[in-house]
Short mmCIF file of N, CA and C in Angstrom, two decimals:
data_model
loop_
_atom_site.label_atom_id
_atom_site.label_comp_id
_atom_site.label_asym_id
_atom_site.label_seq_id
_atom_site.Cartn_x
_atom_site.Cartn_y
_atom_site.Cartn_z
N VAL A 6 98.52 99.38 129.95
CA VAL A 6 100.00 99.85 129.70
C VAL A 6 100.00 100.61 128.35
N GLN A 7 100.49 101.49 128.12
CA GLN A 7 100.06 102.22 126.50
C GLN A 7 101.85 102.54 126.40
N LEU A 8 102.15 102.62 125.12
CA LEU A 8 103.71 103.12 124.38
C LEU A 8 103.37 104.21 123.44
N GLN A 9 103.82 105.36 124.03
CA GLN A 9 103.64 106.55 122.68
C GLN A 9 105.47 106.49 122.38
N ALA A 10 105.30 106.15 120.77
CA ALA A 10 106.14 106.61 120.26
C ALA A 10 106.16 108.05 119.29
N SER A 11 107.53 108.75 118.96
CA SER A 11 107.53 110.06 119.04
C SER A 11 109.14 110.25 118.13
N GLY A 12 108.89 111.32 117.10
CA GLY A 12 110.21 111.78 116.79
C GLY A 12 110.59 111.53 115.39
N GLY A 13 110.26 110.95 114.72
CA GLY A 13 109.90 110.15 113.02
C GLY A 13 109.74 111.82 112.62
N GLY A 14 110.39 111.41 111.23
CA GLY A 14 110.20 112.78 110.42
C GLY A 14 111.67 112.57 109.17
N LEU A 15 111.66 113.62 108.44
CA LEU A 15 112.15 113.57 107.20
C LEU A 15 113.84 113.91 107.42
N VAL A 16 114.77 112.90 106.91
CA VAL A 16 116.38 113.27 106.74
C VAL A 16 116.61 112.56 106.01
N GLN A 17 117.96 113.55 105.27
CA GLN A 17 119.09 113.28 104.49
C GLN A 17 119.94 111.86 104.87
N THR A 18 120.44 111.32 104.06
CA THR A 18 121.14 110.34 104.15
C THR A 18 122.38 110.56 104.81
N GLY A 19 123.07 109.96 105.68
CA GLY A 19 124.03 110.55 106.83
C GLY A 19 123.42 111.36 107.84
N GLY A 20 122.43 111.77 108.07
CA GLY A 20 121.79 112.66 109.06
C GLY A 20 121.49 111.10 109.96
N SER A 21 121.19 112.10 111.21
CA SER A 21 120.71 111.74 112.78
C SER A 21 119.29 111.77 113.11
N LEU A 22 118.48 111.00 113.52
CA LEU A 22 117.44 111.23 114.27
C LEU A 22 117.01 110.75 115.59
N ARG A 23 116.44 111.42 116.69
CA ARG A 23 116.08 110.38 117.35
C ARG A 23 114.73 110.20 118.04
N LEU A 24 114.42 108.84 118.17
CA LEU A 24 112.96 108.36 118.47
C LEU A 24 113.00 108.30 120.09
N SER A 25 111.64 108.56 120.15
CA SER A 25 111.63 108.17 121.91
C SER A 25 110.01 107.43 122.20
N CYS A 26 110.08 106.39 122.86
CA CYS A 26 108.92 105.93 123.47
C CYS A 26 108.51 106.00 124.73
N ALA A 27 107.68 106.47 124.94
CA ALA A 27 107.63 106.64 126.38
C ALA A 27 106.57 105.47 126.95
N ALA A 28 106.42 105.05 128.36
CA ALA A 28 105.70 103.82 128.74
C ALA A 28 104.69 104.33 129.86
N SER A 29 103.60 104.35 129.73
CA SER A 29 102.57 104.23 131.03
C SER A 29 102.23 103.17 131.71
N VAL A 30 103.21 103.32 132.53
CA VAL A 30 103.49 101.97 133.53
C VAL A 30 103.99 102.34 134.83
N ARG A 31 103.79 101.28 136.01
CA ARG A 31 104.37 101.57 137.17
C ARG A 31 106.07 100.92 137.39
N THR A 32 106.22 99.79 137.05
CA THR A 32 107.00 98.97 137.17
C THR A 32 107.72 98.99 135.89
N PHE A 33 108.20 100.09 135.20
CA PHE A 33 109.09 100.69 134.11
C PHE A 33 110.13 99.38 134.32
N LYS A 34 110.91 99.33 135.11
CA LYS A 34 112.12 98.24 134.98
C LYS A 34 112.26 97.16 135.28
N MET A 35 111.03 96.43 135.09
CA MET A 35 110.85 95.11 135.09
C MET A 35 110.48 94.89 133.74
N TYR A 36 110.70 95.38 132.94
CA TYR A 36 110.42 95.21 130.93
C TYR A 36 111.64 95.04 130.50
N VAL A 37 111.21 94.56 129.48
CA VAL A 37 112.07 94.63 128.12
C VAL A 37 111.12 95.51 127.00
N MET A 38 112.12 96.80 126.50
CA MET A 38 111.74 97.31 125.60
C MET A 38 112.22 96.94 124.15
N ALA A 39 111.75 97.02 123.06
CA ALA A 39 112.33 97.21 121.70
C ALA A 39 111.71 97.96 120.82
N TRP A 40 112.87 98.08 119.53
CA TRP A 40 112.43 98.96 118.29
C TRP A 40 112.16 98.01 117.69
N PHE A 41 111.19 97.97 116.27
CA PHE A 41 110.89 96.99 115.13
C PHE A 41 110.58 98.11 114.47
N ARG A 42 110.17 97.49 112.94
CA ARG A 42 110.34 98.44 111.70
C ARG A 42 109.83 97.71 110.44
N GLN A 43 109.02 98.37 110.03
CA GLN A 43 108.42 97.88 109.00
C GLN A 43 108.31 98.80 107.72
N ALA A 44 109.33 98.81 106.52
CA ALA A 44 109.04 99.44 105.50
C ALA A 44 108.34 99.05 104.33
N PRO A 45 107.80 100.10 103.71
CA PRO A 45 106.92 99.85 102.55
C PRO A 45 107.10 98.26 101.83
N GLY A 46 106.20 97.76 102.12
CA GLY A 46 106.48 96.18 101.28
C GLY A 46 107.08 95.02 101.74
N LYS A 47 107.49 95.37 102.76
CA LYS A 47 108.13 94.61 103.38
C LYS A 47 107.84 93.74 104.95
N GLU A 48 107.99 93.32 105.50
CA GLU A 48 107.75 92.29 107.17
C GLU A 48 108.46 93.09 107.83
N ARG A 49 107.44 93.18 108.96
CA ARG A 49 108.38 94.18 110.03
C ARG A 49 109.46 93.16 110.68
N GLU A 50 110.91 94.10 110.88
CA GLU A 50 111.97 93.36 111.18
C GLU A 50 112.35 94.10 112.65
N PHE A 51 113.03 93.27 113.64
CA PHE A 51 113.31 94.07 114.58
C PHE A 51 114.28 94.54 114.47
N VAL A 52 114.58 96.11 115.51
CA VAL A 52 115.52 96.72 115.38
C VAL A 52 117.20 96.45 116.36
N GLY A 53 116.27 96.52 117.57
CA GLY A 53 117.10 96.09 118.41
C GLY A 53 115.92 96.50 120.00
N SER A 54 116.72 95.97 121.38
CA SER A 54 116.08 96.09 122.54
C SER A 54 116.99 96.09 123.44
N ILE A 55 116.21 96.32 124.61
CA ILE A 55 116.55 97.05 125.88
C ILE A 55 116.45 96.37 127.34
N ASN A 56 116.99 96.00 127.96
CA ASN A 56 116.49 95.01 129.35
C ASN A 56 116.53 96.87 130.06
N LEU A 57 115.23 96.98 130.71
CA LEU A 57 115.38 98.37 131.30
C LEU A 57 115.83 98.04 132.69
N SER A 58 116.22 97.19 133.22
CA SER A 58 116.82 97.05 134.61
C SER A 58 118.20 97.13 134.49
N ILE A 59 118.60 96.19 133.69
CA ILE A 59 120.58 96.11 133.66
C ILE A 59 120.73 96.99 132.43
N GLY A 60 119.90 97.54 131.28
CA GLY A 60 120.53 98.44 130.90
C GLY A 60 120.97 97.68 129.20
N ARG A 61 120.94 96.01 129.63
CA ARG A 61 121.55 95.41 128.40
C ARG A 61 121.33 95.61 127.32
N THR A 62 121.70 95.97 125.74
CA THR A 62 121.07 95.63 124.51
C THR A 62 121.46 95.05 123.54
N VAL A 63 120.71 94.86 122.52
CA VAL A 63 120.76 93.73 121.51
C VAL A 63 120.30 94.36 120.23
N TYR A 64 121.14 94.31 119.19
CA TYR A 64 120.74 95.17 118.08
C TYR A 64 120.98 93.81 116.82
N ALA A 65 120.42 94.83 115.70
CA ALA A 65 120.24 93.80 114.35
C ALA A 65 121.64 94.14 114.12
N ASP A 66 122.30 93.25 112.89
CA ASP A 66 123.53 93.25 112.47
C ASP A 66 122.73 94.89 111.60
N SER A 67 122.26 94.94 110.45
CA SER A 67 121.68 95.86 109.74
C SER A 67 121.99 97.25 110.19
N VAL A 68 122.05 97.62 111.77
CA VAL A 68 122.09 98.78 112.47
C VAL A 68 123.32 98.77 113.45
N ALA A 69 123.28 97.72 113.81
CA ALA A 69 124.65 97.63 114.72
C ALA A 69 125.75 98.77 114.34
N GLY A 70 126.01 99.68 115.36
CA GLY A 70 126.92 100.89 115.34
C GLY A 70 126.56 101.88 114.78
N ARG A 71 125.44 101.90 114.02
CA ARG A 71 124.45 103.25 113.72
C ARG A 71 123.41 103.41 114.74
N PHE A 72 123.28 102.50 115.19
CA PHE A 72 121.57 102.48 116.38
C PHE A 72 122.09 102.70 117.53
N THR A 73 121.80 103.50 118.50
CA THR A 73 121.99 103.00 120.18
C THR A 73 120.54 103.23 120.48
N ILE A 74 119.98 102.42 121.29
CA ILE A 74 119.30 102.45 122.15
C ILE A 74 119.32 102.80 123.81
N SER A 75 118.47 103.35 124.36
CA SER A 75 118.99 103.82 125.75
C SER A 75 117.73 104.07 126.66
N ARG A 76 117.68 104.18 127.78
CA ARG A 76 116.54 104.37 128.43
C ARG A 76 116.73 105.74 129.55
N ASP A 77 115.73 105.95 130.40
CA ASP A 77 115.53 107.23 131.40
C ASP A 77 114.44 106.54 131.95
N ASN A 78 115.11 105.77 133.27
CA ASN A 78 113.96 104.78 134.32
C ASN A 78 113.35 106.01 134.78
N ALA A 79 113.64 107.30 135.03
CA ALA A 79 113.23 108.17 135.67
C ALA A 79 112.26 109.36 134.81
N LYS A 80 112.12 108.85 133.71
CA LYS A 80 111.08 109.39 132.57
C LYS A 80 109.97 108.35 131.81
N ASN A 81 110.85 107.06 132.44
CA ASN A 81 110.03 105.76 131.89
C ASN A 81 109.74 105.89 130.27
N THR A 82 110.95 106.02 129.69
CA THR A 82 111.16 106.48 128.54
C THR A 82 112.56 105.84 127.72
N MET A 83 112.22 105.03 126.73
CA MET A 83 113.25 104.50 125.93
C MET A 83 113.72 105.41 124.19
N TYR A 84 114.98 105.82 124.34
CA TYR A 84 115.37 106.21 123.31
C TYR A 84 115.84 105.02 121.88
N LEU A 85 115.59 105.67 120.69
CA LEU A 85 116.56 104.96 119.92
C LEU A 85 117.30 106.14 118.88
N GLN A 86 118.60 106.35 119.32
CA GLN A 86 119.53 106.92 118.53
C GLN A 86 120.01 106.61 117.23
N MET A 87 119.78 107.62 116.05
CA MET A 87 119.97 106.58 114.65
C MET A 87 120.78 107.54 114.30
N ASN A 88 121.67 107.29 113.75
CA ASN A 88 122.82 108.06 113.33
C ASN A 88 123.46 107.81 111.90
N ASN A 89 123.91 108.06 111.14
CA ASN A 89 124.46 107.51 109.65
C ASN A 89 123.08 107.25 109.07
N LEU A 90 122.19 107.30 108.83
CA LEU A 90 120.93 106.97 108.36
C LEU A 90 121.32 106.89 106.66
N LYS A 91 120.64 105.77 106.42
CA LYS A 91 120.79 105.80 105.34
C LYS A 91 119.33 105.46 104.52
N PRO A 92 119.09 105.41 103.14
CA PRO A 92 117.75 105.55 102.60
C PRO A 92 116.95 104.07 102.95
N ASP A 93 117.53 103.15 103.27
CA ASP A 93 117.50 101.77 103.65
C ASP A 93 116.10 101.48 105.14
N ASP A 94 117.05 102.23 105.52
CA ASP A 94 116.64 102.71 106.73
C ASP A 94 114.30 103.46 107.00
N THR A 95 114.56 103.52 105.53
CA THR A 95 112.84 104.38 105.71
C THR A 95 111.89 103.55 105.87
N ALA A 96 111.36 104.04 106.80
CA ALA A 96 110.59 102.80 107.46
C ALA A 96 109.55 103.05 108.49
N ILE A 97 108.40 102.76 108.98
CA ILE A 97 107.74 103.15 110.50
C ILE A 97 108.18 102.56 111.89
N TYR A 98 108.72 103.15 112.37
CA TYR A 98 109.35 102.54 113.69
C TYR A 98 108.23 102.32 114.70
N TYR A 99 108.46 101.02 115.08
CA TYR A 99 107.37 100.93 116.42
C TYR A 99 108.26 100.60 117.30
N CYS A 100 107.58 101.11 119.11
CA CYS A 100 108.78 100.50 119.93
C CYS A 100 107.33 99.43 120.57
N ALA A 101 107.90 98.82 121.36
CA ALA A 101 107.29 97.31 122.14
C ALA A 101 107.66 97.07 122.98
N ALA A 102 107.18 95.84 124.11
CA ALA A 102 107.48 95.99 124.92
C ALA A 102 106.87 95.11 125.70
N HIS A 103 107.74 94.08 126.41
CA HIS A 103 107.06 92.37 127.49
C HIS A 103 107.79 92.64 128.87
N HIS A 104 106.82 92.39 129.84
CA HIS A 104 107.51 92.16 131.00
C HIS A 104 108.57 90.86 131.11
N ARG A 105 109.33 91.45 132.13
CA ARG A 105 110.59 90.79 131.62
C ARG A 105 110.28 88.90 131.80
N ALA A 106 109.50 88.58 132.54
CA ALA A 106 108.89 87.45 133.07
C ALA A 106 108.11 86.52 131.58
N GLN A 107 107.95 87.58 130.68
CA GLN A 107 107.32 86.97 129.30
C GLN A 107 108.28 86.87 128.18
N ALA A 108 107.72 86.39 126.98
CA ALA A 108 108.91 86.37 126.36
C ALA A 108 108.41 87.19 124.58
N ASP A 109 107.15 87.11 124.71
CA ASP A 109 106.56 87.60 123.28
C ASP A 109 106.26 89.29 123.67
N TYR A 110 106.47 89.91 122.72
CA TYR A 110 106.39 91.08 122.58
C TYR A 110 104.71 91.68 122.47
N SER A 111 103.99 91.74 123.61
CA SER A 111 102.52 92.07 123.83
C SER A 111 102.13 93.38 123.56
N LEU A 112 103.25 94.37 123.71
CA LEU A 112 102.79 96.16 124.15
C LEU A 112 103.08 96.30 122.83
N TRP A 113 102.53 97.42 122.13
CA TRP A 113 102.98 97.82 121.11
C TRP A 113 102.47 99.59 121.13
N GLY A 114 103.51 100.46 120.80
CA GLY A 114 103.35 101.72 120.33
C GLY A 114 102.38 101.62 118.87
N GLN A 115 102.10 103.09 118.52
CA GLN A 115 101.34 103.25 117.18
C GLN A 115 102.30 103.94 116.36
N GLY A 116 103.85 103.44 116.36
CA GLY A 116 104.91 103.63 115.00
C GLY A 116 104.77 105.24 114.70
N THR A 117 106.00 105.30 114.48
CA THR A 117 106.11 106.64 113.53
C THR A 117 106.83 106.23 112.52
N LEU A 118 106.93 107.31 111.46
CA LEU A 118 107.63 107.20 110.64
C LEU A 118 108.90 107.92 110.16
N VAL A 119 110.07 107.80 109.76
CA VAL A 119 111.21 108.15 109.09
C VAL A 119 111.62 107.80 108.10
N THR A 120 111.62 109.05 107.36
CA THR A 120 112.20 108.97 105.89
C THR A 120 113.36 109.60 105.60
N VAL A 121 114.22 108.49 105.28
CA VAL A 121 115.66 109.12 105.18
C VAL A 121 115.75 109.12 102.93
N SER A 122 115.94 110.83 102.47
CA SER A 122 115.96 110.54 101.60
C SER A 122 117.66 110.78 100.86
N SER A 123 117.62 110.58 99.89
CA SER A 123 119.08 109.79 99.19
C SER A 123 119.70 111.46 98.40
#
């Protein structure tokens, strides 16, 4: 199973960006996928997750109301729509996944850089 993240870039404060994470897996709907991010000099932190079967989402307090996770099961792809971006959102964003029968995120994408200028 491979995860391929894309869509990062440079955006101004208050702008929007959409990240994508494509998964090469047959049973896409049997996974839980998530976004994490790591800012320079900081530890990696959870951004949000989605149960690909039922579409239930969970968000970190720092992004709730600004970020939205969605998926397209036909394309085996998860998205992260980021609105009202702030300089504190600058980080490398990683997508991750685990089978719904497991608890730990064992599958990771390569990361995509998001830079928010003030």
